[in-house]
Coordinates of C-alpha atoms in Angstrom, one line a residue:
M557 CA -189.3 -200.3 138.5
R558 CA -192.9 -201.5 139.0
T559 CA -195.0 -203.1 136.3
L560 CA -198.7 -203.7 136.3
L561 CA -200.0 -206.3 133.9
R562 CA -203.7 -205.4 133.6
G563 CA -206.6 -207.7 132.8
G564 CA -205.1 -210.9 131.6
R565 CA -206.1 -214.5 132.1
V566 CA -203.8 -215.3 135.0
V567 CA -202.9 -218.9 135.4
D568 CA -201.0 -219.9 138.6
P569 CA -200.3 -223.6 138.9
G570 CA -199.0 -222.9 142.4
T571 CA -202.6 -222.2 143.7
G572 CA -204.7 -223.6 140.9
F573 CA -206.0 -220.1 140.1
D574 CA -207.2 -219.5 136.5
G575 CA -209.1 -216.3 135.9
V576 CA -209.0 -212.7 134.9
A577 CA -206.8 -210.7 137.2
D578 CA -204.0 -208.1 137.4
V579 CA -200.3 -208.9 138.3
L580 CA -198.1 -206.3 139.9
L581 CA -194.3 -206.8 139.7
A582 CA -191.8 -204.9 141.8
G583 CA -188.2 -205.3 142.6
G584 CA -187.8 -208.5 140.6
A585 CA -190.7 -210.2 142.4
V586 CA -194.4 -210.6 142.2
E587 CA -195.9 -208.1 144.6
A588 CA -199.6 -208.9 144.2
V589 CA -202.1 -210.8 142.1
G590 CA -205.8 -209.8 142.1
A591 CA -208.6 -207.8 140.5
G592 CA -208.5 -204.1 140.3
L593 CA -205.0 -203.5 141.5
T594 CA -203.7 -200.0 141.6
A595 CA -200.2 -198.7 141.4
P596 CA -199.9 -195.1 140.1
D597 CA -196.1 -195.3 139.8
A598 CA -196.2 -198.6 137.8
I599 CA -195.8 -199.0 134.0
E600 CA -199.1 -200.4 133.0
V601 CA -199.3 -203.1 130.3
D602 CA -202.7 -204.1 128.8
V603 CA -202.7 -207.9 128.5
A604 CA -206.5 -208.4 128.1
G605 CA -207.2 -211.5 126.0
L606 CA -203.8 -212.9 126.7
V607 CA -202.7 -215.7 129.1
V608 CA -200.3 -214.7 131.9
G609 CA -198.3 -217.4 133.8
P610 CA -195.0 -218.2 135.3
G611 CA -192.1 -218.4 132.8
F612 CA -191.1 -221.9 131.6
V613 CA -188.3 -223.6 133.5
D614 CA -186.3 -225.7 131.1
L615 CA -184.3 -228.4 133.0
H616 CA -182.5 -229.6 129.9
S617 CA -180.9 -227.0 127.8
H618 CA -177.4 -227.2 126.3
V619 CA -177.6 -223.6 125.1
H620 CA -174.7 -221.6 126.5
S621 CA -175.0 -218.4 124.4
V622 CA -176.9 -215.2 124.2
A623 CA -178.1 -216.3 120.7
G624 CA -179.5 -219.6 121.8
Q625 CA -181.1 -218.2 124.9
R626 CA -182.9 -215.5 122.8
L627 CA -184.5 -218.3 120.8
Q628 CA -185.6 -219.9 124.1
A629 CA -186.9 -216.6 125.3
M630 CA -189.2 -216.3 122.3
D631 CA -190.4 -219.8 123.2
G632 CA -191.5 -218.7 126.7
V633 CA -188.5 -219.9 128.7
T634 CA -187.2 -217.7 131.6
T635 CA -184.8 -220.3 133.2
A636 CA -182.6 -222.6 131.1
L637 CA -180.6 -225.2 133.0
D638 CA -178.0 -227.7 131.7
L639 CA -178.7 -230.6 134.0
E640 CA -178.5 -233.8 131.9
A641 CA -174.9 -233.2 130.9
G642 CA -173.8 -230.4 133.2
L643 CA -170.5 -228.5 132.9
M644 CA -167.2 -228.9 134.7
P645 CA -165.7 -227.1 136.5
V646 CA -169.0 -225.7 137.6
E647 CA -167.4 -222.5 139.1
R648 CA -165.9 -221.7 135.7
A649 CA -169.3 -222.3 134.0
Y650 CA -171.1 -219.9 136.3
A651 CA -168.3 -217.3 136.0
E652 CA -168.2 -217.3 132.2
A653 CA -172.0 -217.1 131.9
A654 CA -172.0 -214.1 134.3
A655 CA -169.2 -212.4 132.5
A656 CA -170.9 -212.7 129.1
G657 CA -174.4 -211.9 130.3
R658 CA -177.5 -214.0 129.7
P659 CA -181.1 -213.1 128.8
L660 CA -182.4 -216.0 130.9
H661 CA -181.5 -217.5 134.3
Y662 CA -179.0 -220.3 134.1
G663 CA -177.5 -223.1 136.1
F664 CA -175.5 -226.4 135.8
S665 CA -175.3 -229.8 137.3
A666 CA -172.1 -231.7 138.2
S667 CA -171.0 -233.5 135.1
W668 CA -170.6 -237.3 135.6
G669 CA -169.2 -237.6 132.1
A670 CA -166.5 -234.9 132.6
A671 CA -165.5 -236.3 136.0
R672 CA -165.1 -239.8 134.5
A673 CA -163.2 -238.4 131.5
Q674 CA -160.8 -236.6 133.8
V675 CA -160.1 -239.7 135.9
L676 CA -160.2 -242.4 133.3
A677 CA -158.8 -240.6 130.3
G678 CA -156.9 -237.7 131.7
I679 CA -159.1 -235.2 129.8
E680 CA -159.2 -231.9 131.7
P681 CA -162.7 -230.3 131.5
D682 CA -163.0 -226.7 130.4
A683 CA -166.7 -226.0 131.1
N684 CA -167.3 -225.8 127.3
I685 CA -170.2 -227.6 125.5
D686 CA -168.2 -228.0 122.3
S687 CA -165.4 -229.8 124.2
G688 CA -168.0 -231.9 126.0
L689 CA -169.5 -233.0 122.7
A690 CA -166.0 -233.9 121.3
V691 CA -165.4 -236.2 124.4
L692 CA -168.6 -238.1 124.0
G693 CA -167.2 -240.4 121.3
N694 CA -163.9 -241.1 123.0
P695 CA -163.9 -244.7 124.2
A696 CA -161.2 -244.1 126.8
W697 CA -163.8 -242.8 129.4
Q698 CA -166.6 -245.3 128.5
R699 CA -165.1 -248.3 130.3
S700 CA -165.9 -249.4 133.9
S701 CA -163.8 -247.9 136.7
S702 CA -161.5 -249.6 139.2
P703 CA -162.4 -249.0 142.8
T704 CA -159.7 -246.3 143.0
E705 CA -161.0 -244.6 139.9
L706 CA -164.6 -244.8 141.1
A707 CA -163.6 -243.1 144.4
A708 CA -161.7 -240.4 142.5
W709 CA -164.5 -239.3 140.2
L710 CA -167.1 -239.6 142.9
S711 CA -164.9 -237.2 144.9
L712 CA -164.8 -234.8 142.0
L713 CA -168.6 -234.8 141.8
D714 CA -168.9 -234.2 145.5
T715 CA -166.6 -231.2 145.1
E716 CA -168.7 -229.8 142.3
L717 CA -171.8 -230.1 144.5
A718 CA -170.1 -228.1 147.2
A719 CA -169.3 -225.5 144.5
G720 CA -173.0 -225.0 143.7
A721 CA -173.9 -227.6 141.1
L722 CA -177.6 -228.4 140.9
G723 CA -177.3 -232.1 141.3
I724 CA -175.5 -234.7 139.1
G725 CA -176.0 -235.1 135.4
V726 CA -175.4 -238.7 134.2
L727 CA -174.8 -239.5 130.5
M728 CA -175.1 -243.2 131.0
G729 CA -176.3 -243.7 127.5
Y730 CA -172.9 -242.6 126.2
A731 CA -171.1 -245.3 128.2
P732 CA -173.7 -248.1 128.2
Q733 CA -171.5 -251.0 129.1
T734 CA -170.2 -249.6 132.4
A735 CA -170.8 -251.6 135.5
P736 CA -174.3 -251.1 137.1
G737 CA -172.7 -250.7 140.5
E738 CA -171.2 -247.4 139.4
F739 CA -174.6 -245.9 138.7
L740 CA -175.8 -247.1 142.1
A741 CA -172.8 -245.4 143.7
V742 CA -173.8 -242.1 142.1
A743 CA -177.4 -242.6 143.4
H744 CA -176.0 -243.2 146.9
L745 CA -173.9 -240.0 146.6
A746 CA -176.9 -238.0 145.5
A747 CA -179.1 -239.4 148.3
T748 CA -176.5 -238.5 150.9
A749 CA -176.0 -235.0 149.5
G750 CA -179.7 -234.4 149.1
V751 CA -179.5 -233.6 145.4
P752 CA -181.3 -235.0 142.3
T753 CA -179.7 -236.9 139.4
Y754 CA -180.6 -236.3 135.8
T755 CA -179.9 -239.3 133.6
H756 CA -179.7 -240.1 129.9
V757 CA -180.4 -243.8 130.5
R758 CA -178.5 -246.6 128.9
E759 CA -180.1 -248.8 126.2
L760 CA -183.3 -250.7 126.8
V761 CA -183.2 -254.5 127.0
E762 CA -185.6 -254.7 124.0
V763 CA -182.9 -252.8 121.9
D764 CA -179.9 -254.7 123.3
P765 CA -180.5 -257.9 125.2
A766 CA -176.8 -258.0 126.1
I767 CA -177.0 -254.7 128.0
P768 CA -175.8 -255.0 131.6
V769 CA -179.1 -253.7 132.8
D770 CA -182.2 -252.2 131.2
G771 CA -181.8 -248.4 131.3
S772 CA -185.2 -247.5 132.5
A773 CA -185.4 -250.3 135.0
E774 CA -182.0 -249.3 136.3
I775 CA -183.1 -245.8 137.2
A776 CA -186.2 -247.1 138.9
A777 CA -184.3 -249.6 140.9
A778 CA -181.6 -247.2 142.0
A779 CA -184.1 -244.6 143.1
G780 CA -185.9 -247.3 145.1
E781 CA -182.8 -248.7 146.8
T782 CA -181.2 -245.4 147.7
G783 CA -184.1 -243.0 148.1
A784 CA -182.4 -240.5 145.7
A785 CA -184.6 -238.2 143.6
M786 CA -183.8 -239.4 140.0
H787 CA -184.9 -237.7 136.9
H788 CA -185.3 -239.7 133.6
C789 CA -184.3 -237.4 130.7
H790 CA -186.1 -237.2 127.3
V791 CA -188.0 -240.4 127.7
N792 CA -189.4 -240.0 124.2
S793 CA -186.0 -240.3 122.5
T794 CA -184.5 -243.0 124.7
S795 CA -187.6 -245.2 124.6
G796 CA -188.7 -244.8 121.0
H797 CA -191.2 -247.5 120.1
H798 CA -191.0 -249.0 123.6
I799 CA -192.4 -246.0 125.3
D800 CA -195.4 -247.8 126.8
R801 CA -193.3 -250.4 128.5
V802 CA -190.9 -247.7 129.8
L803 CA -193.7 -245.5 131.2
A804 CA -195.3 -248.6 132.9
T805 CA -191.9 -249.3 134.5
L806 CA -191.6 -245.8 135.8
D807 CA -195.2 -245.7 136.9
D808 CA -194.7 -248.9 138.9
A809 CA -191.6 -247.4 140.6
R810 CA -193.5 -244.2 141.5
R811 CA -196.4 -246.2 143.0
A812 CA -193.9 -248.1 145.1
G813 CA -192.6 -244.9 146.5
S814 CA -189.5 -244.2 144.4
R815 CA -188.7 -240.6 143.6
V816 CA -188.6 -240.9 139.8
T817 CA -189.5 -238.0 137.6
V818 CA -189.6 -237.8 133.8
E819 CA -189.4 -235.3 130.9
A820 CA -190.2 -235.3 127.2
Y821 CA -190.0 -233.1 124.2
P822 CA -192.4 -233.1 121.1
Y823 CA -190.0 -234.2 118.3
G824 CA -189.4 -237.5 116.5
A825 CA -185.7 -236.8 116.0
G826 CA -183.0 -236.2 118.6
S827 CA -179.6 -234.5 118.4
T828 CA -176.2 -235.4 119.7
A829 CA -172.6 -235.9 118.6
V830 CA -172.1 -238.4 115.8
G831 CA -169.5 -240.2 117.9
A832 CA -172.1 -241.2 120.5
A833 CA -172.0 -244.9 121.4
F834 CA -175.7 -245.4 120.3
I835 CA -175.0 -244.1 116.8
E836 CA -172.5 -246.9 116.0
P837 CA -174.0 -248.7 112.9
D838 CA -174.7 -252.0 114.6
R839 CA -176.4 -250.3 117.6
L840 CA -178.6 -248.3 115.2
R841 CA -179.8 -251.6 113.7
L842 CA -180.7 -252.8 117.2
K843 CA -183.0 -249.8 117.4
G844 CA -184.5 -250.6 114.0
L845 CA -182.7 -247.6 112.5
R846 CA -180.2 -247.1 109.6
P847 CA -177.3 -244.8 108.8
S848 CA -179.8 -242.8 106.8
S849 CA -181.5 -242.0 110.1
V850 CA -178.5 -239.8 110.8
V851 CA -178.2 -236.2 109.4
I852 CA -175.0 -234.2 109.9
L853 CA -176.1 -230.7 111.1
E854 CA -173.3 -228.6 109.7
T855 CA -173.6 -229.9 106.1
G856 CA -177.1 -231.4 106.0
E857 CA -175.7 -234.7 104.8
R858 CA -177.9 -237.7 105.3
V859 CA -175.5 -240.6 105.9
R860 CA -175.7 -243.1 103.1
D861 CA -174.2 -246.3 104.6
D862 CA -172.2 -247.9 107.4
A863 CA -168.8 -247.1 105.8
R864 CA -169.6 -243.4 105.6
L865 CA -171.0 -243.3 109.2
R866 CA -167.9 -245.0 110.5
Q867 CA -165.7 -242.4 108.7
L868 CA -167.7 -239.5 110.1
R869 CA -167.4 -241.0 113.6
R870 CA -163.7 -241.5 113.2
D871 CA -162.9 -238.1 111.6
D872 CA -165.0 -235.8 113.8
P873 CA -166.8 -237.6 116.6
G874 CA -168.0 -234.3 118.1
A875 CA -169.9 -233.2 115.0
P876 CA -173.5 -232.5 115.9
C877 CA -176.1 -234.6 114.1
L878 CA -179.8 -235.4 114.1
L879 CA -181.0 -238.9 114.8
E880 CA -184.5 -239.7 113.5
F881 CA -186.1 -242.2 115.9
L882 CA -189.8 -241.7 115.1
D883 CA -191.7 -240.6 112.0
E884 CA -193.9 -237.6 113.0
E885 CA -195.9 -238.0 109.8
D886 CA -197.0 -241.5 110.8
P887 CA -200.1 -241.2 113.1
R888 CA -199.2 -244.3 115.1
E889 CA -195.6 -243.0 115.8
R890 CA -196.9 -239.5 116.5
A891 CA -199.2 -241.0 119.1
L892 CA -196.1 -242.4 120.9
L893 CA -194.8 -238.8 121.3
H894 CA -198.1 -237.7 122.6
R895 CA -198.2 -240.5 125.2
A896 CA -194.8 -239.5 126.5
L897 CA -195.9 -235.9 126.9
A898 CA -199.2 -236.9 128.4
F899 CA -197.7 -239.3 131.0
P900 CA -198.9 -238.1 134.5
D901 CA -196.6 -235.4 135.9
A902 CA -194.1 -235.6 133.0
V903 CA -192.5 -232.2 132.5
V904 CA -191.6 -230.5 129.3
A905 CA -187.8 -230.1 128.7
S906 CA -186.2 -229.1 125.4
D907 CA -182.8 -230.7 125.2
A908 CA -181.9 -227.4 123.4
M909 CA -178.7 -227.7 121.4
P910 CA -176.0 -225.0 120.7
V911 CA -176.5 -222.8 117.6
S912 CA -173.6 -222.6 115.2
W913 CA -172.9 -221.0 111.8
P914 CA -171.0 -222.3 108.7
D915 CA -168.1 -219.9 109.5
G916 CA -167.5 -221.7 112.8
R917 CA -169.2 -219.1 115.1
S918 CA -171.3 -220.3 118.0
E919 CA -172.4 -216.9 119.2
S920 CA -174.1 -213.9 117.7
L921 CA -175.4 -210.8 119.4
D922 CA -177.4 -209.8 116.3
W923 CA -181.2 -210.1 116.3
P924 CA -182.8 -211.5 114.3
L925 CA -180.1 -214.1 114.2
P926 CA -177.9 -214.3 111.1
P927 CA -179.1 -216.7 108.4
G928 CA -177.6 -220.2 108.2
G929 CA -177.6 -221.0 111.9
R930 CA -177.7 -224.8 112.6
T931 CA -179.2 -226.5 115.6
H932 CA -182.2 -228.7 116.4
P933 CA -185.6 -227.0 116.0
R934 CA -186.3 -228.0 119.6
T935 CA -184.0 -225.2 120.6
A936 CA -186.4 -222.6 119.3
G937 CA -189.8 -224.4 119.4
T938 CA -190.2 -227.0 122.1
F939 CA -192.6 -225.2 124.4
A940 CA -194.6 -223.5 121.8
K941 CA -195.0 -226.8 119.9
T942 CA -196.0 -228.6 123.0
L943 CA -198.7 -226.0 123.7
R944 CA -199.9 -226.1 120.1
L945 CA -200.1 -229.9 120.2
M946 CA -201.4 -230.5 123.8
V947 CA -203.6 -227.5 124.4
R948 CA -204.7 -226.0 121.1
E949 CA -205.0 -229.0 118.9
A950 CA -205.5 -232.1 121.1
G951 CA -207.2 -230.4 124.0
A952 CA -205.4 -232.8 126.3
W953 CA -204.2 -230.1 128.7
S954 CA -205.9 -227.1 130.2
W955 CA -203.8 -224.0 130.4
L956 CA -203.4 -224.7 134.1
E957 CA -202.0 -228.1 133.4
A958 CA -199.7 -226.7 130.7
F959 CA -198.2 -224.3 133.1
R960 CA -197.9 -227.0 135.7
R961 CA -195.9 -229.2 133.3
C962 CA -193.8 -226.3 131.8
S963 CA -193.2 -224.2 134.9
Y964 CA -194.3 -225.5 138.3
L965 CA -193.2 -229.1 138.3
P966 CA -189.8 -228.5 136.8
A967 CA -189.1 -225.9 139.5
R968 CA -190.2 -228.2 142.2
L969 CA -187.5 -230.8 141.2
L970 CA -185.0 -228.2 142.4
D971 CA -186.5 -227.1 145.7
D972 CA -184.2 -229.2 147.9
V973 CA -180.9 -228.5 146.1
A974 CA -181.6 -224.8 145.4
P975 CA -184.0 -223.1 147.8
A976 CA -184.1 -220.1 145.5
A977 CA -186.0 -222.3 143.0
R978 CA -189.0 -222.2 145.5
R979 CA -189.7 -218.7 144.1
K980 CA -190.0 -220.0 140.6
G981 CA -192.9 -221.7 138.7
H982 CA -195.7 -219.9 140.4
L983 CA -197.2 -216.4 140.9
G984 CA -197.6 -216.2 144.6
A985 CA -196.6 -213.0 146.4
G986 CA -192.8 -212.9 146.6
A987 CA -192.3 -215.3 143.7
D988 CA -189.7 -214.3 141.2
A989 CA -191.0 -211.9 138.5
D990 CA -190.3 -214.5 135.7
L991 CA -193.5 -214.4 133.6
V992 CA -194.6 -215.2 130.1
V993 CA -197.6 -213.5 128.5
L994 CA -198.8 -215.4 125.4
D995 CA -201.6 -215.3 122.9
P996 CA -203.5 -218.5 123.4
D997 CA -204.9 -218.6 119.9
R998 CA -201.6 -218.0 118.1
I999 CA -198.9 -219.7 120.2
T1000 CA -197.0 -222.0 117.8
D1001 CA -193.6 -223.1 116.7
T1002 CA -192.1 -222.1 113.4
A1003 CA -188.7 -223.8 113.5
T1004 CA -188.1 -226.7 111.2
Y1005 CA -185.3 -229.2 110.6
A1006 CA -184.4 -227.3 107.5
D1007 CA -184.7 -223.9 109.1
P1008 CA -184.2 -224.5 112.8
T1009 CA -183.6 -221.0 114.1
R1010 CA -187.0 -219.5 113.3
P1011 CA -188.4 -218.1 116.6
S1012 CA -191.7 -219.2 117.9
H1013 CA -194.8 -217.0 117.5
G1014 CA -197.3 -216.0 120.2
V1015 CA -195.1 -215.0 123.2
R1016 CA -196.2 -211.3 123.5
H1017 CA -194.2 -210.4 126.7
L1018 CA -191.5 -212.2 128.7
Y1019 CA -190.2 -210.9 132.0
V1020 CA -187.0 -212.2 133.6
A1021 CA -186.4 -210.9 137.1
G1022 CA -189.0 -208.3 136.3
V1023 CA -187.1 -207.0 133.2
P1024 CA -188.9 -207.2 129.9
V1025 CA -186.9 -209.4 127.5
V1026 CA -189.8 -209.6 125.0
R1027 CA -192.2 -206.7 124.6
E1028 CA -195.2 -206.8 122.2
G1029 CA -193.7 -209.9 120.5
K1030 CA -190.3 -208.2 119.9
L1031 CA -187.1 -209.2 121.6
D1032 CA -185.2 -206.5 123.5
R1033 CA -181.5 -206.8 122.4
E1034 CA -180.3 -204.8 125.4
A1035 CA -181.9 -207.0 128.0
L1036 CA -179.5 -209.5 129.7
P1037 CA -181.1 -209.9 133.2
G1038 CA -180.4 -213.6 133.7
K1039 CA -179.0 -214.6 137.1
P1040 CA -177.4 -217.9 138.3
L1041 CA -179.5 -220.5 140.0
R1042 CA -177.0 -222.4 142.2
G1043 CA -177.2 -225.3 144.5
E1044 CA -176.6 -224.7 148.2
P1045 CA -174.4 -227.3 150.0
K1046 CA -176.1 -229.1 152.9

């Protein structure tokens, strides 16, 4: 099937082109971009007045369901990858996603946390995000490794890379007291294998002066020493009020030649499992936060005090929660979020979380989604909110810069580990036919913390491998064209 998108404002961050043109799609690829294209056999779609660009590549999505990916599709995402945490065994993760079908392209990193949990705590991984959340609060895997244990879990990671993992996902912030030498060993493995790492850094020294090493300084130093490509996940949430110092640290490292990249999302609250190390009451206080900064997703409970928080962490450490780290209503704190997004070459990534319902379901093939779904609003609204804030309201980005941050730069992080990624994030002839067509005047998020599964508005069309997943603003429930993006062993 061929499709001709006629007369839109075409924005291609791969070439820097921004102008009115036609785009011809054929066989899952971009066949041509130009003025006055003709294709008598093509389905013609009038996109005049709309912006046409490469679909968004989300490097940080923990959504492993049709329901969650449909929310991301309505937000302009065409490729959703779980790279910060990853899943293990990665072969099983790919097989189960393929068997269930996905609206969007998908892929996974090798899971540092799961590999360590297997070796240090005897916990067998099952490639399931819910199991992974439950493990986060288990102290058995959070300790430092013996030399034998270190060699064992590094070997597991190496095996996962050979099986197609897209690099190594490192949840260092969930085991913040581990020996710094272990992180350096991971960086050496990544450099040797020619793959990136994606790190949730450990605490900052401003937050915990007793931390073995400052989290952001650690990633900069490891990248400089080993030459590995190292990605700093959600710099907004791990840095909080210290974002300026962290960004300066990363900028210095990049100027010195280190391969350090960074991502951010436009929300003042994060989401994780309540058993996470950094949600322990004393650690919250180090951040200037309180138990009342924690909200349990399933029930909406705002935790009242230390005793209740410790009870929740003990009884159900895997329970998803929100953690409010900045007040978006405060202009000064909102400016910190903007500075994270505006940092040169920072990419947009959602940290999208699973969707669940009160009856225990974590999947739904219904659309619109059934009421009562719980997640973080970033699952549904990250990209539309970023475009609203940075393009429409602040005017900080042009549309060309927006697509560079949301599509082009994220894909380029993967070029070495997954050569197929080179066809993503741009609109050159032969590029993957992953496109978003949006209304530049209406693109906005609608999801809130109280109602987090409300789809974004303004995505008029979304093509994944040339297949329309969204047409005229309406999601096609039959469309499941997502394909795996896999690493290729060197």
